[in-house]
Short mmCIF file of C-alpha atoms in Angstrom, two decimals:
data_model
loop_
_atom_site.label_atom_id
_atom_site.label_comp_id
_atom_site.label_asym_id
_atom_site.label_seq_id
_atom_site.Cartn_x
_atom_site.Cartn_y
_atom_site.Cartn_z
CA UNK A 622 0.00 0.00 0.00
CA UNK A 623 1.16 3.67 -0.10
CA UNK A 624 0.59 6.27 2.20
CA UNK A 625 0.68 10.05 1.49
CA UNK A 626 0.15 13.01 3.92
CA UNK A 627 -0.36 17.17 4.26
CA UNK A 628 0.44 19.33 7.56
CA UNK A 629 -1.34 22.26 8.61
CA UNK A 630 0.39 24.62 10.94
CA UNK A 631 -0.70 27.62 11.62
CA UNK A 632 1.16 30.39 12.99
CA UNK A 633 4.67 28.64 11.82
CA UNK A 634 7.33 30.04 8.88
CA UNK A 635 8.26 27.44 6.67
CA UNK A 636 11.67 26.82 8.33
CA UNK A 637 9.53 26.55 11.52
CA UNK A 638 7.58 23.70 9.91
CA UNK A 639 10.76 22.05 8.43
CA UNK A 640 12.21 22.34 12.10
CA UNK A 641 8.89 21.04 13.55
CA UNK A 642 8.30 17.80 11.31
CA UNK A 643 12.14 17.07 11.12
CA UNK A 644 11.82 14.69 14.04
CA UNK A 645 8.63 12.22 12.42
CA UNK A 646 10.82 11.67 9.28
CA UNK A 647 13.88 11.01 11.14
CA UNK A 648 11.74 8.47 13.38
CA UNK A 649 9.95 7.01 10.06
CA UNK A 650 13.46 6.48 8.59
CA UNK A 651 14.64 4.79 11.50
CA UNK A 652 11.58 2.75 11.63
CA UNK A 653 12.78 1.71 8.02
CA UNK A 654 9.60 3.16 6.49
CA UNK A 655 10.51 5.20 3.06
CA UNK A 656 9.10 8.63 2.93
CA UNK A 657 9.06 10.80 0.03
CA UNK A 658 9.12 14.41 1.08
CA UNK A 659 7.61 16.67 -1.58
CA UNK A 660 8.56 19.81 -0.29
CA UNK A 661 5.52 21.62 -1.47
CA UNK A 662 4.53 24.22 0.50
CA UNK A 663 1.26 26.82 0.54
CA UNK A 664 1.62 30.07 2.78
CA UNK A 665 -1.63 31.45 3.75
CA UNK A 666 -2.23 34.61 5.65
CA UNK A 667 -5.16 32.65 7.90
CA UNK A 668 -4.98 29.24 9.09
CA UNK A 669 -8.83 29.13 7.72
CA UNK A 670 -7.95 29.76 4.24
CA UNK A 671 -5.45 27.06 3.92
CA UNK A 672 -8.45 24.26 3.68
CA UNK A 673 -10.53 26.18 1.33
CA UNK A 674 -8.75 25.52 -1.82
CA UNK A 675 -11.53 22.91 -3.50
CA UNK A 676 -12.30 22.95 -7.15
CA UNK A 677 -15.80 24.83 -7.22
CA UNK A 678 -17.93 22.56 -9.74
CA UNK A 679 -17.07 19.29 -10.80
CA UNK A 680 -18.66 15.69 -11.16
CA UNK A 681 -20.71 14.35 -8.10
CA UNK A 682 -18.76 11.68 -6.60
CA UNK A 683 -20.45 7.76 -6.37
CA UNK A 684 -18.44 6.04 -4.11
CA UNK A 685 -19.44 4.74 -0.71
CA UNK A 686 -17.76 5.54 2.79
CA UNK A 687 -17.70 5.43 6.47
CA UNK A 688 -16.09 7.21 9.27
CA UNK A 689 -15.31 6.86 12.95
CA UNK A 690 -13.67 9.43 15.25
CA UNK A 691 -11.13 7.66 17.41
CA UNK A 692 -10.29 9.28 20.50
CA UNK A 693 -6.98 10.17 22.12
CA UNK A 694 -7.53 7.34 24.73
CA UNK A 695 -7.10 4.85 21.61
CA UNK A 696 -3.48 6.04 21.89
CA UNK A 697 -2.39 6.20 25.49
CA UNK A 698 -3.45 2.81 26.15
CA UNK A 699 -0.44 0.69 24.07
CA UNK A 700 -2.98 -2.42 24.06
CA UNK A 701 -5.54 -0.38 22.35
CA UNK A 702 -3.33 1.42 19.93
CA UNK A 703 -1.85 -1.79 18.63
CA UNK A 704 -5.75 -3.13 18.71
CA UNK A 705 -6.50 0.45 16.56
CA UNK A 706 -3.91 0.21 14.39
CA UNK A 707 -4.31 -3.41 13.43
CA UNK A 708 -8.19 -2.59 12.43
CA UNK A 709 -7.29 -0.20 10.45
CA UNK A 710 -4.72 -2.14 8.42
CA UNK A 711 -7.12 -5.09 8.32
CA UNK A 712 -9.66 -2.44 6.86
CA UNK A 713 -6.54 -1.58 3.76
CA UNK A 714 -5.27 -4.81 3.43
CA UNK A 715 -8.08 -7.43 3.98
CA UNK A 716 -11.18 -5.34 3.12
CA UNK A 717 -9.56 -3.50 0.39
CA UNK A 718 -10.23 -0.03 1.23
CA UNK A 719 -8.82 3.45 0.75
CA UNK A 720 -8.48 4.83 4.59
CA UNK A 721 -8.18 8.64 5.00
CA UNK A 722 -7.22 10.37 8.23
CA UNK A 723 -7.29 14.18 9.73
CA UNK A 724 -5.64 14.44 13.24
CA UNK A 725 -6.55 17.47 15.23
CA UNK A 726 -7.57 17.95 19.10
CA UNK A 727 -10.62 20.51 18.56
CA UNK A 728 -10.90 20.19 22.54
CA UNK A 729 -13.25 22.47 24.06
CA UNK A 730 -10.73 24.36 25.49
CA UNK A 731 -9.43 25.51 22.31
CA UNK A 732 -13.02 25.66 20.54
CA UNK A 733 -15.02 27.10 23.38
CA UNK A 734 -18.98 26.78 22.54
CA UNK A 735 -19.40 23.92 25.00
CA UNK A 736 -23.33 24.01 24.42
CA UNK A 737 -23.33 23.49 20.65
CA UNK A 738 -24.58 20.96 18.56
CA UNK A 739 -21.41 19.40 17.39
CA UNK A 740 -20.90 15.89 19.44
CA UNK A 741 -19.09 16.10 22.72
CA UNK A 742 -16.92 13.11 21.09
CA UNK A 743 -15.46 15.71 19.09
CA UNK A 744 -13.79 17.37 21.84
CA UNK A 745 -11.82 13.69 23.10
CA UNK A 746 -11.00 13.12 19.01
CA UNK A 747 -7.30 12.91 18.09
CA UNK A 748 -8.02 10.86 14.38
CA UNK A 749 -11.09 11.25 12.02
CA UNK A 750 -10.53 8.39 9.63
CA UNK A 751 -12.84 7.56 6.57
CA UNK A 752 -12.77 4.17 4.67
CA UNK A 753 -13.72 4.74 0.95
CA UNK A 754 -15.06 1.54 -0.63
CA UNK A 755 -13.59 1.38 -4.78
CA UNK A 756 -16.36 -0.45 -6.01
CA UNK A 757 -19.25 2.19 -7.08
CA UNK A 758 -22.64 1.15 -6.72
CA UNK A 759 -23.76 3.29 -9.77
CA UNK A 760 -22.84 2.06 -13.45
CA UNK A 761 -22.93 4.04 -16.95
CA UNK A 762 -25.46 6.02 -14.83
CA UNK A 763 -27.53 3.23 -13.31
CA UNK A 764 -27.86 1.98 -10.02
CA UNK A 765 -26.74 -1.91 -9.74
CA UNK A 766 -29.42 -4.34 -8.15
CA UNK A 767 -30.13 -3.19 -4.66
CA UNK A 768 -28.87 -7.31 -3.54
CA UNK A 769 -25.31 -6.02 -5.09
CA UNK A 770 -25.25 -2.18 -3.55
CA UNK A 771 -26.57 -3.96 -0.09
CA UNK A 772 -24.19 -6.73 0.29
CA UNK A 773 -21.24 -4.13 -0.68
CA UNK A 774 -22.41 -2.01 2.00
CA UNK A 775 -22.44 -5.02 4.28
CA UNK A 776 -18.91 -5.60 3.65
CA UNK A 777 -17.87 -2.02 4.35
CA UNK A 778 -20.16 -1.87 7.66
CA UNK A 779 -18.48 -5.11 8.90
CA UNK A 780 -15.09 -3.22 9.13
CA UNK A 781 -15.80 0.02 10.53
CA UNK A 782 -18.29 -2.14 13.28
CA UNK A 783 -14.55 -3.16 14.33
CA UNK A 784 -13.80 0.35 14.12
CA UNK A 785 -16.79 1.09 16.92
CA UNK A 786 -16.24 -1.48 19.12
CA UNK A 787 -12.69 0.32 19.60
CA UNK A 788 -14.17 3.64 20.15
CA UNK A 789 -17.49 2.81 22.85
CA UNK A 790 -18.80 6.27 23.37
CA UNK A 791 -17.52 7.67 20.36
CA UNK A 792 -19.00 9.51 17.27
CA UNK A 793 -18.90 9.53 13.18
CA UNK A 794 -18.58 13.03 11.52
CA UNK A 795 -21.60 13.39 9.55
CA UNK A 796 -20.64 15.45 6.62
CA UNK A 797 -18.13 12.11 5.98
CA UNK A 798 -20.39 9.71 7.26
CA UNK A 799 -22.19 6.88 6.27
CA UNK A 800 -25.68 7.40 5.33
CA UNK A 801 -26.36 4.62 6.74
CA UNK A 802 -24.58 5.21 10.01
CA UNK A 803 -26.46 2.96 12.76
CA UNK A 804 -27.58 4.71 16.30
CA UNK A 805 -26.98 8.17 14.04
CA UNK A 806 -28.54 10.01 16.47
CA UNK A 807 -25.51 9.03 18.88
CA UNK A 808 -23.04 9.14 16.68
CA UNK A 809 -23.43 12.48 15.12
CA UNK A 810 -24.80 14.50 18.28
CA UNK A 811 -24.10 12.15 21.26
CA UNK A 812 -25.18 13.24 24.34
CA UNK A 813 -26.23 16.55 22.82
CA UNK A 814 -29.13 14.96 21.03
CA UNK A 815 -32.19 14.93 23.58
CA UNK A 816 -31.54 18.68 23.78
CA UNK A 817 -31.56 19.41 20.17
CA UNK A 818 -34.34 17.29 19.66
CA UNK A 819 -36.66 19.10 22.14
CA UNK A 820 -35.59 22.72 20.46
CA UNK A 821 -36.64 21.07 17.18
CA UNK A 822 -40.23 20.09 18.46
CA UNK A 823 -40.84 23.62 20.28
CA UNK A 824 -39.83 25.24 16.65
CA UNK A 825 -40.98 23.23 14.71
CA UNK A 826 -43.55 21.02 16.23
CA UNK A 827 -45.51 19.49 12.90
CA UNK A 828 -41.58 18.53 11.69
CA UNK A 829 -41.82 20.72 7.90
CA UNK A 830 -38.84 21.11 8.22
CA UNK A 831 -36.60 17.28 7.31
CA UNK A 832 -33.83 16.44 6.64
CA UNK A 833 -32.22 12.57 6.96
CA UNK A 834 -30.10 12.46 10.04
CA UNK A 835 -31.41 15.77 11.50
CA UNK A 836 -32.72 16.15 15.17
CA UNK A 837 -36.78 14.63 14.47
CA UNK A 838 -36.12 12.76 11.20
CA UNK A 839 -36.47 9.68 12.64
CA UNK A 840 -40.25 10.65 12.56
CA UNK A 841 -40.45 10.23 8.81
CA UNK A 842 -39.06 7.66 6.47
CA UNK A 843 -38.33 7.90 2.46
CA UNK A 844 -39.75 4.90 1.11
CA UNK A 845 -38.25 3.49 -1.56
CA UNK A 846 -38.07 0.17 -3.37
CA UNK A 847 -35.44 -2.46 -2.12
CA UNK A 848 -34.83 -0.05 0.88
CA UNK A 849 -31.77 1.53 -0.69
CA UNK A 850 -30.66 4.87 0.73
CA UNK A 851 -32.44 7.60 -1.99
CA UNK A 852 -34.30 10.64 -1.29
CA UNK A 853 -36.59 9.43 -4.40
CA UNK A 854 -39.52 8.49 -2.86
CA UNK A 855 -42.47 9.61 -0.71
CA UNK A 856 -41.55 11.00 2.40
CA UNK A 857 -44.04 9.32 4.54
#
């Protein structure tokens, strides 16, 4: 497999970052693991602007994924990390998947806003990693037979359920989440959710207002044929 990587640091020069990141390649080398350093660097005048460099319009993407947000327990304990780092290789090199990771520590001290909606899970996360599945479930503009986009999903579920059963208590980040994500409402709001769901029926009591995997959607259901995850059908 191959690995590549980015760094974001804010506030640094760029001999600061070269400084800063000297020791991890030193450490990888010694490790004997080969790392190609591109040297390409991007100087922004806010941290903010660095991650806002996407590509406007372009084709809508058809590939499945899941997330989990492992917290920074997962590596103090060494018998956990070596349990969280086998899971995810078993997830590359037995399941076949393309596994993404951003590490940050968005703790509340540093974000503030304790009584937001964003999951307290956030707050303990040191790695949001997303598997990406290779096989599309859409071809030449079709979907394939609900029994083949199912048991595909199946597969992918049955390797990030490893992924939960690492992370008890933890969360999914729902913009790169599965939209399928079991026990969503605790995964994506945590213990947050009772509260957002009782502002949602005091504004909006007769629920006009949907959206899947909101506070109150599990009210309603789209029904569709074979069950699959659209938005085709009647909201009911």
């Amino acid at each position: 497999f191959q690995m590549t990587g980015s760094f974001i640091l804010p506030g640094q020069t760029l001999e600061d970052a070269t400084a800063f990141l000297e020791p991890f390649f030193s450490t990888m080398t010694q490790l004997g693991v080969p790392l190609t350093q591109s040297n390409t660097t991007s100087i922004t005048s806010q941290a903010y602007n660095a991650r806002r460099t996407g590509q406007g319009e372009g084709p809508v993407g058809q590939i499945r994924f899941s997330s989990r947000l492992f917290p920074r327990t997962n590596w103090a304990d060494p018998v956990l990390f070596n349990a969280t780092v086998q899971s995810i290789r078993t997830a590359v090199e037995d399941g076949g998947y393309r596994v993404t990771g951003d590490s940050y520590a968005p703790t509340e001290e540093v974000a503030g806003f304790p009584n937001d909606a964003v999951n307290p899970a956030f707050r303990e996360t040191l790695m949001h990693a997303v598997a990406f599945d290779s096989v599309s479930p859409v071809k030449d503009g079709r979907v394939l037979p609900a029994k083949v986009v199912n048991a595909a999903h199946a597969r992918l579920d049955s390797f990030i359920d490893a992924w939960r059963k690492l992370t008890p208590g933890s969360g999914a980040y729902m913009n790169e989440a599965d939209v399928q994500e079991p026990e969503w409402q605790q995964s994506f709001f945590g213990d947050h959710y009772p509260r957002l769901l009782h502002i949602k029926r005091q504004r909006d009591p007769l629920g006009v207002f949907w959206a899947p995997t909101t506070p109150g959607s599990e009210a309603w259901e789209v029904v569709v044929p074979d069950g699959l995850p659209l938005q085709t059908g009647p909201l009911c």
